[in-house]
PDB file of N, CA and C in Angstrom:
ATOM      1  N   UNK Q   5      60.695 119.615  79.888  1.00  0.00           N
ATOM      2  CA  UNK Q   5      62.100 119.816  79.629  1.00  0.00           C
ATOM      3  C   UNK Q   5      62.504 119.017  78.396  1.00  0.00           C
ATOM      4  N   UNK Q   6      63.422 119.387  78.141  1.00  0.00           N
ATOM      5  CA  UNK Q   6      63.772 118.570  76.754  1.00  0.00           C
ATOM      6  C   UNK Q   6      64.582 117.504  77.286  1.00  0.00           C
ATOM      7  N   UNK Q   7      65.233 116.739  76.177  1.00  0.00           N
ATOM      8  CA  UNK Q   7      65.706 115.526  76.195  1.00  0.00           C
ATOM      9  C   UNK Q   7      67.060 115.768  77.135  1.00  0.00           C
ATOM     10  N   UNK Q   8      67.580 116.255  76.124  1.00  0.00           N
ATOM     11  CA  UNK Q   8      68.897 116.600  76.099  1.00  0.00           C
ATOM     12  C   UNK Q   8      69.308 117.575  77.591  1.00  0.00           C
ATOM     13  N   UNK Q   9      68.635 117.870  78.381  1.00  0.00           N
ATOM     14  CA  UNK Q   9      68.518 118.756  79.723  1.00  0.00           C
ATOM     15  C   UNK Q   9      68.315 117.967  80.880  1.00  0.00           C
ATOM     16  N   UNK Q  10      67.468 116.614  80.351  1.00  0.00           N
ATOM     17  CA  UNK Q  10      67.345 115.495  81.229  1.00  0.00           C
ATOM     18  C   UNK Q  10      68.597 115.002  81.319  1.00  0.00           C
ATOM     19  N   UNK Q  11      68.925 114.779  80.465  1.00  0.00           N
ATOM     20  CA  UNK Q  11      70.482 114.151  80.357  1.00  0.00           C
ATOM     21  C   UNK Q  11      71.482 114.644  80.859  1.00  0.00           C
ATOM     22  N   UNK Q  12      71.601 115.626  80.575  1.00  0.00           N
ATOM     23  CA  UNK Q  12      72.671 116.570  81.214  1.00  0.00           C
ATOM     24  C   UNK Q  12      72.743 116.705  83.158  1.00  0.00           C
ATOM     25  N   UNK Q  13      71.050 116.820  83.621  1.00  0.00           N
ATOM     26  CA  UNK Q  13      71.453 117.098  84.913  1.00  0.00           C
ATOM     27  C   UNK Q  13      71.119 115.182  85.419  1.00  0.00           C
ATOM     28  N   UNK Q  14      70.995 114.616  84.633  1.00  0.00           N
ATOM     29  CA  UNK Q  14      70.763 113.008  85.276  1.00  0.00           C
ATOM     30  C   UNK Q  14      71.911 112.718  85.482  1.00  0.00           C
ATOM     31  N   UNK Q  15      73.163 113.389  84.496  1.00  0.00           N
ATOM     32  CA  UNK Q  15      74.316 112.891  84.329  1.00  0.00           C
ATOM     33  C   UNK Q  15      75.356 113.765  85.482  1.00  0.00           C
ATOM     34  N   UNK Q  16      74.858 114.934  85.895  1.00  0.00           N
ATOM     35  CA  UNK Q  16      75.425 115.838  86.454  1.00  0.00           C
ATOM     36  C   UNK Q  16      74.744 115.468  88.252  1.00  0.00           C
ATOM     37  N   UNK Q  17      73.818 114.937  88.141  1.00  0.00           N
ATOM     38  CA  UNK Q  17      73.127 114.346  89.684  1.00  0.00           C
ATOM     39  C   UNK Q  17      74.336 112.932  90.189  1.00  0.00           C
ATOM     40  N   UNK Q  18      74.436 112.376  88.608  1.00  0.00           N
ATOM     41  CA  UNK Q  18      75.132 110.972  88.886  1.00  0.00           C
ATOM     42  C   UNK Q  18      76.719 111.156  89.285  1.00  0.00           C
ATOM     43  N   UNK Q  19      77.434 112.380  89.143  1.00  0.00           N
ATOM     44  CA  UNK Q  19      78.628 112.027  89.393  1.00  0.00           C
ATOM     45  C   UNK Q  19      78.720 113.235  90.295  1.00  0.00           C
ATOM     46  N   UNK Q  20      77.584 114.008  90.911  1.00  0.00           N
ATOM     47  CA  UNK Q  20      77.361 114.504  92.527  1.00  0.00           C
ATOM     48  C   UNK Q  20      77.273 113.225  93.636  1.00  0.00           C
ATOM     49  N   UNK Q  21      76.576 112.425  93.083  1.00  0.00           N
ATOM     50  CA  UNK Q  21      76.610 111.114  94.286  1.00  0.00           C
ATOM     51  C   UNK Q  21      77.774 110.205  94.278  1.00  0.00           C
ATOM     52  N   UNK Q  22      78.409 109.788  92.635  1.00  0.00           N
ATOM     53  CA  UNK Q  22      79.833 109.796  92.990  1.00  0.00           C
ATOM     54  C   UNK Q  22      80.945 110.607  93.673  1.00  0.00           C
ATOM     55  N   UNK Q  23      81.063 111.953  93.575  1.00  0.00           N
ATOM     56  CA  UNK Q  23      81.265 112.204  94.726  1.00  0.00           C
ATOM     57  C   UNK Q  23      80.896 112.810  96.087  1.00  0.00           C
ATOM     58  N   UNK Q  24      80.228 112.707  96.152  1.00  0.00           N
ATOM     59  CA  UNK Q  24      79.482 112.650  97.754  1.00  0.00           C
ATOM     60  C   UNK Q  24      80.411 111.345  98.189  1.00  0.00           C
ATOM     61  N   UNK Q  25      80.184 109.798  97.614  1.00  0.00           N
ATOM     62  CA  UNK Q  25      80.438 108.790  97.954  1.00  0.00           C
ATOM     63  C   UNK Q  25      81.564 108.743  98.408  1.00  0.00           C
ATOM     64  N   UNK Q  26      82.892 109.439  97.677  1.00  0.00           N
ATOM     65  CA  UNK Q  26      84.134 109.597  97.098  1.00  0.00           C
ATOM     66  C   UNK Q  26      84.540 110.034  98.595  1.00  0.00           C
ATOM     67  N   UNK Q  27      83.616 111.433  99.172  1.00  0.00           N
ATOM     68  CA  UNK Q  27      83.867 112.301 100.100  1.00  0.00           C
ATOM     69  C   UNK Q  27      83.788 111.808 101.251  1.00  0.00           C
ATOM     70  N   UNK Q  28      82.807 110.950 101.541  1.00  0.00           N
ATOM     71  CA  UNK Q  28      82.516 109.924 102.796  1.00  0.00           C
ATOM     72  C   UNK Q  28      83.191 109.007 103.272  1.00  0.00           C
ATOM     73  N   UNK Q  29      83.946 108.232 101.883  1.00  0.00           N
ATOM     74  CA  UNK Q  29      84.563 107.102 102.393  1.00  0.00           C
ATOM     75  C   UNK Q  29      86.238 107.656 103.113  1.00  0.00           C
ATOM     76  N   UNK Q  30      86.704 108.873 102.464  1.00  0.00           N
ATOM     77  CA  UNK Q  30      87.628 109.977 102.938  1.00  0.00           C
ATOM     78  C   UNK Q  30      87.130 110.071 104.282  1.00  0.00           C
ATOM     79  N   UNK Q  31      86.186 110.480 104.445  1.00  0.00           N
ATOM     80  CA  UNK Q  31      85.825 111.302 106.093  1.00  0.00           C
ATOM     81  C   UNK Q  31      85.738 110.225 106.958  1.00  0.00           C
ATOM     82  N   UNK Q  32      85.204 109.016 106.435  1.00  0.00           N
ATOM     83  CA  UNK Q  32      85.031 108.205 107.676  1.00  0.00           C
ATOM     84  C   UNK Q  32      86.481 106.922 107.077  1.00  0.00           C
ATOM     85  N   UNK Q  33      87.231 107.211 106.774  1.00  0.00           N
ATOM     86  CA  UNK Q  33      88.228 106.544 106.392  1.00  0.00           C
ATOM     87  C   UNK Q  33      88.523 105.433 107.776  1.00  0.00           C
ATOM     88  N   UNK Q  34      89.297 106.483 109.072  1.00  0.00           N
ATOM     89  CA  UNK Q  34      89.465 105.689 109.900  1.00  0.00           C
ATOM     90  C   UNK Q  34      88.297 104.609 110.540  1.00  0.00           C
ATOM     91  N   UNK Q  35      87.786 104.933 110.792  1.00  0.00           N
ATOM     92  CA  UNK Q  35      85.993 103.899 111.305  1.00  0.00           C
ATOM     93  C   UNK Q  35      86.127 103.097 110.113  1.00  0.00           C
ATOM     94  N   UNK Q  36      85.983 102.975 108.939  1.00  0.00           N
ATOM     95  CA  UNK Q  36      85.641 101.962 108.232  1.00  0.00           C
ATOM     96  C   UNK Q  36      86.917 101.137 108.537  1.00  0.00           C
ATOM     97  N   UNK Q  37      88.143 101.539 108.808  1.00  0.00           N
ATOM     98  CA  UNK Q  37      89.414 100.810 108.772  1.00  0.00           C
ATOM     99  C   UNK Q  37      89.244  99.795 110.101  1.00  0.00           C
ATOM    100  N   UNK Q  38      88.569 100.530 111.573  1.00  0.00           N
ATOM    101  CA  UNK Q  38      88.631 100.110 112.990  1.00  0.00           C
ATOM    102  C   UNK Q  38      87.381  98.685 112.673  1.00  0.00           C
ATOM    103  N   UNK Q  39      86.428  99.185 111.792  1.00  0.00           N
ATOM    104  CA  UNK Q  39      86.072  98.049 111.518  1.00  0.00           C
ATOM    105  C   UNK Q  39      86.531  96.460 111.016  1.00  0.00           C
ATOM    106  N   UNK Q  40      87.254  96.596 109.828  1.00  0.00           N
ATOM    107  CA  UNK Q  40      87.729  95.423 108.939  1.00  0.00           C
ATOM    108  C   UNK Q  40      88.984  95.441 109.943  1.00  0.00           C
ATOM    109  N   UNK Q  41      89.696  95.573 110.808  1.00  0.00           N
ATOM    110  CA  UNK Q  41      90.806  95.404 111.340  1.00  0.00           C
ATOM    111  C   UNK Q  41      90.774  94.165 111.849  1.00  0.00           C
ATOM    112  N   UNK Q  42      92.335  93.270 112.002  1.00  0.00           N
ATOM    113  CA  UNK Q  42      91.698  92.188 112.871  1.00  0.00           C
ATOM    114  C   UNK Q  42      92.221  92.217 113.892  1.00  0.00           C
ATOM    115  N   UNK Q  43      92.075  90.611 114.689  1.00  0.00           N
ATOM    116  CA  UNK Q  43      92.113  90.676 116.489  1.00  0.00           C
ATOM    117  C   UNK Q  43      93.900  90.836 116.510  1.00  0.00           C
ATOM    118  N   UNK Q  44      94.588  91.101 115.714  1.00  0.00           N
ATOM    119  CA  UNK Q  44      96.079  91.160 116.278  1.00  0.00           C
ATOM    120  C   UNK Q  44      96.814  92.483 115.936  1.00  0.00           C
ATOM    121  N   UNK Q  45      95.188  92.936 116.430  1.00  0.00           N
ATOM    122  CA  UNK Q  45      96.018  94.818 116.046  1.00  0.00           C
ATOM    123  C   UNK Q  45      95.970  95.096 117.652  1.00  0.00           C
ATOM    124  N   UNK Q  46      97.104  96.420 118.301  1.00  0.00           N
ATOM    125  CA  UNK Q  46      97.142  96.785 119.094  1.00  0.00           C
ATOM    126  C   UNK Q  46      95.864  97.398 119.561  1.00  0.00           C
ATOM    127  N   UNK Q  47      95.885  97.719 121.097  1.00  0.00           N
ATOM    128  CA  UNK Q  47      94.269  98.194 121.132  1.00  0.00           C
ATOM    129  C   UNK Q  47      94.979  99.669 120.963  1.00  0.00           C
ATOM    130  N   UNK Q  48      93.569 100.742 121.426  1.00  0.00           N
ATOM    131  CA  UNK Q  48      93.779 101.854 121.410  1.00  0.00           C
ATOM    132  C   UNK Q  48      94.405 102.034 122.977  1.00  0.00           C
ATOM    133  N   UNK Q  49      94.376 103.474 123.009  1.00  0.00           N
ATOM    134  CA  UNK Q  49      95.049 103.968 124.329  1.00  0.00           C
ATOM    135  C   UNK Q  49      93.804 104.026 125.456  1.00  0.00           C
ATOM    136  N   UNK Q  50      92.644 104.202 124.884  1.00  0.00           N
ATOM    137  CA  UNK Q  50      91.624 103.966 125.536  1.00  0.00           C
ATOM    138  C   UNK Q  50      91.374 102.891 126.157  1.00  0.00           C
ATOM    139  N   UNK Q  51      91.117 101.528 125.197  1.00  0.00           N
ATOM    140  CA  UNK Q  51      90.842 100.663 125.340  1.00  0.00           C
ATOM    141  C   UNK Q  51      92.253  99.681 126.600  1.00  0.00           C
ATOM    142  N   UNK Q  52      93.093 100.541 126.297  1.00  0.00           N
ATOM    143  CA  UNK Q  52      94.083  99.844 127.181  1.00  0.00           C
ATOM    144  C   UNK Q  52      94.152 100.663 128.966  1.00  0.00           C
ATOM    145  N   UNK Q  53      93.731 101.604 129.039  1.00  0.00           N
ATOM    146  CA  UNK Q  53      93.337 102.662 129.915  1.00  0.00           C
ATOM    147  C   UNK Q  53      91.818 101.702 130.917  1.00  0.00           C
ATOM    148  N   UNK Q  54      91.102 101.317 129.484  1.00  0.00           N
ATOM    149  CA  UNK Q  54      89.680 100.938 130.282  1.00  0.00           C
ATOM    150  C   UNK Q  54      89.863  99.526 130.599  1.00  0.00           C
ATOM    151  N   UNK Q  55      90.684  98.925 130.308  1.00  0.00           N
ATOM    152  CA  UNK Q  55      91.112  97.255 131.225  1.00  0.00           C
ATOM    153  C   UNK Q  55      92.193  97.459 131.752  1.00  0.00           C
ATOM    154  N   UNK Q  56      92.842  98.274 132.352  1.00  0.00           N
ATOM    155  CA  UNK Q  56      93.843  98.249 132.760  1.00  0.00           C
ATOM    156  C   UNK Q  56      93.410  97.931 134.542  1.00  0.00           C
ATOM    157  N   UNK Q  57      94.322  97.128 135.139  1.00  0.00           N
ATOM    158  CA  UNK Q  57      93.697  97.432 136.566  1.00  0.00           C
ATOM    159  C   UNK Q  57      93.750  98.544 137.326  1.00  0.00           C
ATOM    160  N   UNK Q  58      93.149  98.744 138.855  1.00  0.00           N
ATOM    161  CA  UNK Q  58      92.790  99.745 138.936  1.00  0.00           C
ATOM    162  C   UNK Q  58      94.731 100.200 139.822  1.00  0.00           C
ATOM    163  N   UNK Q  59      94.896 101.694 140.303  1.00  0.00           N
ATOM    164  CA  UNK Q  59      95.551 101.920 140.676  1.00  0.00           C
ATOM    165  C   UNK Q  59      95.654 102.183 142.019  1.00  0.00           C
ATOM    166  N   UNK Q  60      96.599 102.491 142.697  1.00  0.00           N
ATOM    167  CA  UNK Q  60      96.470 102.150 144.381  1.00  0.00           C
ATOM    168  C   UNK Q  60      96.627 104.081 144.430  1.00  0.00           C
ATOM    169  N   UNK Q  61      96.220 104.508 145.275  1.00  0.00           N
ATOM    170  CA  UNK Q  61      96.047 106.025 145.803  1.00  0.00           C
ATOM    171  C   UNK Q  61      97.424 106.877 146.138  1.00  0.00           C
ATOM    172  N   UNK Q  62      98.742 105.423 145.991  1.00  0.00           N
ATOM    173  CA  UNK Q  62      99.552 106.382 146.634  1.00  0.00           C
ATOM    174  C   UNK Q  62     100.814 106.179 145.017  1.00  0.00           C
ATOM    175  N   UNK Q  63     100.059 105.496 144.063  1.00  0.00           N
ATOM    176  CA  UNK Q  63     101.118 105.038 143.092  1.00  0.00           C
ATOM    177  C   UNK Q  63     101.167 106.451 142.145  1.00  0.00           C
ATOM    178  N   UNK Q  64     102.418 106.618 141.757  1.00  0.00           N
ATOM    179  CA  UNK Q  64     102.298 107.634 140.811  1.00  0.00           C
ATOM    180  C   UNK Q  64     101.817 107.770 139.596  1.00  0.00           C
ATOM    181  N   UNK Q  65     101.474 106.281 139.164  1.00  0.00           N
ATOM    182  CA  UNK Q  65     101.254 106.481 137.396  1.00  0.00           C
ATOM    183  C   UNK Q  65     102.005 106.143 136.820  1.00  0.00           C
ATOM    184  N   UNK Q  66     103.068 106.031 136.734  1.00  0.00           N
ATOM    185  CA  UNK Q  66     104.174 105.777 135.837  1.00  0.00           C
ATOM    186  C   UNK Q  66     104.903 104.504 135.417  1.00  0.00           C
ATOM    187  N   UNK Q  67     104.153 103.746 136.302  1.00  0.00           N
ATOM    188  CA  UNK Q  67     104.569 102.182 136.045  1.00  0.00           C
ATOM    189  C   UNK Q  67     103.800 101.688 135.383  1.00  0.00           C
ATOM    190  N   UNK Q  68     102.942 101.867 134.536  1.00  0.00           N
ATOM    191  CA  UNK Q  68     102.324 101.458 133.056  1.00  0.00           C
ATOM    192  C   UNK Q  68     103.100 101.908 131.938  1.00  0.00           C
ATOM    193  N   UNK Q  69     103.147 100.700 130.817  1.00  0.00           N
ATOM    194  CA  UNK Q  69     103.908 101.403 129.841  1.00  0.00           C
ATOM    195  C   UNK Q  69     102.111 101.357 128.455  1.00  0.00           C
ATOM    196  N   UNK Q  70     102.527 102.246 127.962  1.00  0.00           N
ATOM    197  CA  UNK Q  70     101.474 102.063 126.462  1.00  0.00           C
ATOM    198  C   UNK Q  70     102.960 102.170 125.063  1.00  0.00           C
ATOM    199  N   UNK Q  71     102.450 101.277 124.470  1.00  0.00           N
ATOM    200  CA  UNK Q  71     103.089 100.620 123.217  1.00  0.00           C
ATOM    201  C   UNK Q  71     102.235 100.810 122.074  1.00  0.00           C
ATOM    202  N   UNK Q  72     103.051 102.227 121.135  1.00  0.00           N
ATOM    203  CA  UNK Q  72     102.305 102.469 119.906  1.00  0.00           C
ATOM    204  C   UNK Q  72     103.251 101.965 119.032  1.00  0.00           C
ATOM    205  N   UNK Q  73     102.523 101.604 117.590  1.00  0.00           N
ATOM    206  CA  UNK Q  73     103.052 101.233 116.308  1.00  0.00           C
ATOM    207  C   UNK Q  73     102.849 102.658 115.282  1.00  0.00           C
ATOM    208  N   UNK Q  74     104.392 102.755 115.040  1.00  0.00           N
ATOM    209  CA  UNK Q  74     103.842 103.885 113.985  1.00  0.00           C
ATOM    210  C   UNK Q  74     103.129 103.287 112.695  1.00  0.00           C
ATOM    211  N   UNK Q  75     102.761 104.271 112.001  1.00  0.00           N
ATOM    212  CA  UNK Q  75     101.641 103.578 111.255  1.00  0.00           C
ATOM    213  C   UNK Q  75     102.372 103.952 109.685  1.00  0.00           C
ATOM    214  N   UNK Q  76     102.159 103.568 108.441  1.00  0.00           N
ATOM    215  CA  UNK Q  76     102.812 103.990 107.130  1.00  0.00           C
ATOM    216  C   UNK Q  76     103.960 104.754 107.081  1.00  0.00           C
ATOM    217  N   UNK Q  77     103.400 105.763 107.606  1.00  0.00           N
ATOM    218  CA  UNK Q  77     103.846 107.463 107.335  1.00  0.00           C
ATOM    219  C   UNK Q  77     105.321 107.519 108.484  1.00  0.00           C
ATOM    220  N   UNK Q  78     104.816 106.718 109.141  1.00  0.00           N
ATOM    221  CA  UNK Q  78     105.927 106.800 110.307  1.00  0.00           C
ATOM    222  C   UNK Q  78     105.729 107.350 111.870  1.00  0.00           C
ATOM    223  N   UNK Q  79     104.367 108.313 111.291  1.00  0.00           N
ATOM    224  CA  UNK Q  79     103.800 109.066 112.818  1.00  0.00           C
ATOM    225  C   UNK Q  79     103.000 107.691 114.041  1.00  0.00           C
ATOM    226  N   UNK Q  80     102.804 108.167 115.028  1.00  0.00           N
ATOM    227  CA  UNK Q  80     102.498 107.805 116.049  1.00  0.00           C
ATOM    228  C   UNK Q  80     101.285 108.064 116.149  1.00  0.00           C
ATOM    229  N   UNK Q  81      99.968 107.846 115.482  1.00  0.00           N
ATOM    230  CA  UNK Q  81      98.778 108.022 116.116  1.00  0.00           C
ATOM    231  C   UNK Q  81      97.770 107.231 117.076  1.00  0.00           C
ATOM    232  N   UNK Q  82      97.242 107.672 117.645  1.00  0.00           N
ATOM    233  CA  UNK Q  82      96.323 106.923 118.282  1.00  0.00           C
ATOM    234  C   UNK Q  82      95.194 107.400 118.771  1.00  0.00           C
ATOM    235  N   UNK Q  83      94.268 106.767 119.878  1.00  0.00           N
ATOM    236  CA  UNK Q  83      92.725 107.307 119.930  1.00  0.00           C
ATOM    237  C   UNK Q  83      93.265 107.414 121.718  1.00  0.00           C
ATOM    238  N   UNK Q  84      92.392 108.186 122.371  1.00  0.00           N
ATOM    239  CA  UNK Q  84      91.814 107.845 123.630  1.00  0.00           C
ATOM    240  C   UNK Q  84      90.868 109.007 124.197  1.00  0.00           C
ATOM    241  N   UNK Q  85      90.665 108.990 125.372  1.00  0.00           N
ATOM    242  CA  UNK Q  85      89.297 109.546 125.805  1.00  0.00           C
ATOM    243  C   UNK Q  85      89.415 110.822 126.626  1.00  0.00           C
ATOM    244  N   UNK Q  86      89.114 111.633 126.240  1.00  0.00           N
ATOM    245  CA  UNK Q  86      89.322 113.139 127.120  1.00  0.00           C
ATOM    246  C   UNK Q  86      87.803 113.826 127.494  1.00  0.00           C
ATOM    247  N   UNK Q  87      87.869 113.638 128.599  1.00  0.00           N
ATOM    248  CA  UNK Q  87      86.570 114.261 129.089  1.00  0.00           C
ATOM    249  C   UNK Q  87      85.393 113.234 128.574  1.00  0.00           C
ATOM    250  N   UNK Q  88      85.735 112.179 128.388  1.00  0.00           N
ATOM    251  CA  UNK Q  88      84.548 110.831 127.995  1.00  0.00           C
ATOM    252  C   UNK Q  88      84.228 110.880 126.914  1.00  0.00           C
ATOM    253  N   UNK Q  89      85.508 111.381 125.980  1.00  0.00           N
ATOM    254  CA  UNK Q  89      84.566 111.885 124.493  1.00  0.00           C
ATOM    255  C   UNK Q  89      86.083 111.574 123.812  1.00  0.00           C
ATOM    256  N   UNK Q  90      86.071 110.472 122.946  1.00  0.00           N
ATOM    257  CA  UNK Q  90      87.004 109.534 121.939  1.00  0.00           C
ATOM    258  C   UNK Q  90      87.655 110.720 120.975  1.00  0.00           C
ATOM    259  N   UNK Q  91      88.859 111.023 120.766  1.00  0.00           N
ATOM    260  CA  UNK Q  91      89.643 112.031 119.904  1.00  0.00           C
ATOM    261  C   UNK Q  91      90.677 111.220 118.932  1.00  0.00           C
ATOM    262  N   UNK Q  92      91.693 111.475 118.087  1.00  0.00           N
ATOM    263  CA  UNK Q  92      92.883 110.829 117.641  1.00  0.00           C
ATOM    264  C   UNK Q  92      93.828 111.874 118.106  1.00  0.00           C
ATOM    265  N   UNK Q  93      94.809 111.265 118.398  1.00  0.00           N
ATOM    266  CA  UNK Q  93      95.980 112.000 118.790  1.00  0.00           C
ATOM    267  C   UNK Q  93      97.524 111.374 117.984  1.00  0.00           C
ATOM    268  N   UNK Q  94      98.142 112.447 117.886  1.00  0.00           N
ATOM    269  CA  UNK Q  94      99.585 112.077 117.164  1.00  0.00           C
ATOM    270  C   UNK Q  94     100.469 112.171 118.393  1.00  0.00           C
ATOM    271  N   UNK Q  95     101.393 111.548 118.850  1.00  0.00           N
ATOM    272  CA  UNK Q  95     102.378 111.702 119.657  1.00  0.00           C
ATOM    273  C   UNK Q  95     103.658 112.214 119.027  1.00  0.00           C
ATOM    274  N   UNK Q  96     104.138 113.487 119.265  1.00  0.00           N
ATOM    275  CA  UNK Q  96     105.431 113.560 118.742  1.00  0.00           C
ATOM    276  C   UNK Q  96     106.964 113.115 119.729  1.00  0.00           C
ATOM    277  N   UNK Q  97     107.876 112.744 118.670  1.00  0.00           N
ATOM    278  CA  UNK Q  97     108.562 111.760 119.050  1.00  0.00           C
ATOM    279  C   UNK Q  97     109.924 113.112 118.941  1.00  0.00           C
ATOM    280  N   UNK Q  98     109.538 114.370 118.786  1.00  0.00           N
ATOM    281  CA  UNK Q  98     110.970 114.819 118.232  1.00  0.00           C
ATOM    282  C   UNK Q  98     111.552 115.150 117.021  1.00  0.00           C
ATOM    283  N   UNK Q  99     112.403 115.728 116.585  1.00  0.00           N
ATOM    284  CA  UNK Q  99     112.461 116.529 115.169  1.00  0.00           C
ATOM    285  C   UNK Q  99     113.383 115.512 114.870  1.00  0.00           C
ATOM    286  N   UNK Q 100     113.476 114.848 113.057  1.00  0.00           N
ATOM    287  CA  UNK Q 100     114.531 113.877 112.697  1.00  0.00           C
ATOM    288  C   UNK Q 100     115.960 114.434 112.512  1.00  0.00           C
ATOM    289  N   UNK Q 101     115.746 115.608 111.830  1.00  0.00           N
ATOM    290  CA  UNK Q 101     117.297 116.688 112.092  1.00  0.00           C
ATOM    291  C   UNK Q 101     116.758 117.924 113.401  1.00  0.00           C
ATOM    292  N   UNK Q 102     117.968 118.475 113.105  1.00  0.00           N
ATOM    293  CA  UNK Q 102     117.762 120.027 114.165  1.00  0.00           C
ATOM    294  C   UNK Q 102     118.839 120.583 113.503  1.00  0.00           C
ATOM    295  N   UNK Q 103     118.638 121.919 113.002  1.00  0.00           N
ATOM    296  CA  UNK Q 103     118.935 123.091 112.170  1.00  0.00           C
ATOM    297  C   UNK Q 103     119.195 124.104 113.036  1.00  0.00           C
ATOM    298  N   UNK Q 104     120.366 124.909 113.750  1.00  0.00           N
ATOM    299  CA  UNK Q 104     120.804 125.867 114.506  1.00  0.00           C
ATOM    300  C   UNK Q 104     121.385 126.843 113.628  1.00  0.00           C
ATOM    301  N   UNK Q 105     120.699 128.365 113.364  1.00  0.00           N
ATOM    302  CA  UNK Q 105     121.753 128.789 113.129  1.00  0.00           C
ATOM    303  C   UNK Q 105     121.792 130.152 113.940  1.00  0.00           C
ATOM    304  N   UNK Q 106     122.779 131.267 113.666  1.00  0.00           N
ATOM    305  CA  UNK Q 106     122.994 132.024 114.631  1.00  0.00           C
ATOM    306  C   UNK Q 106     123.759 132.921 113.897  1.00  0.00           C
TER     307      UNK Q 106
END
């Protein structure tokens, strides 16, 4: 191959792995975040689910409270476990206006 062809796809390989890199740190955005987080972040809904004590057979459920922080944006997200298998979930809180017309 010639010079100049080396160059071109060395240079065209090099900013495929820039973004590949680019694309990953996007996809696994949250995980890298759950990592560097520290000990005075709320837990998840899971994690508060899996220490929670246990419940008596005749209680309804409803006397636990879970306490989310909205996050930047303002939404409500969080993690927990459905069918033993970890998801994110948004909680909606309700529309900020409401628009009727007729």
């Amino acid at each position: 191959m010639r010079s100049a062809t080396k160059h071109v796809l060395l240079e065209a390989m090099q900013w495929g792995a820039l973004a590949l890199g680019i694309a990953a740190v996007v996809y696994f955005f949250d995980d890298l975040v759950s990592v560097f987080r520290g000990p005075d972040r709320l837990p998840t809904l899971a994690e508060a689910m899996r220490d929670a004590p246990p419940e008596d057979e005749a209680d309804s459920g409803f006397d636990r409270t879970v306490k989310l922080r909205a996050d930047p944006n303002g939404h409500f997200v969080f993690k927990a476990a459905v069918n033993e298998r970890l998801a994110t979930f948004v909680a909606d809180t309700g529309a900020t206006y409401v628009v009727i017309t007729y």
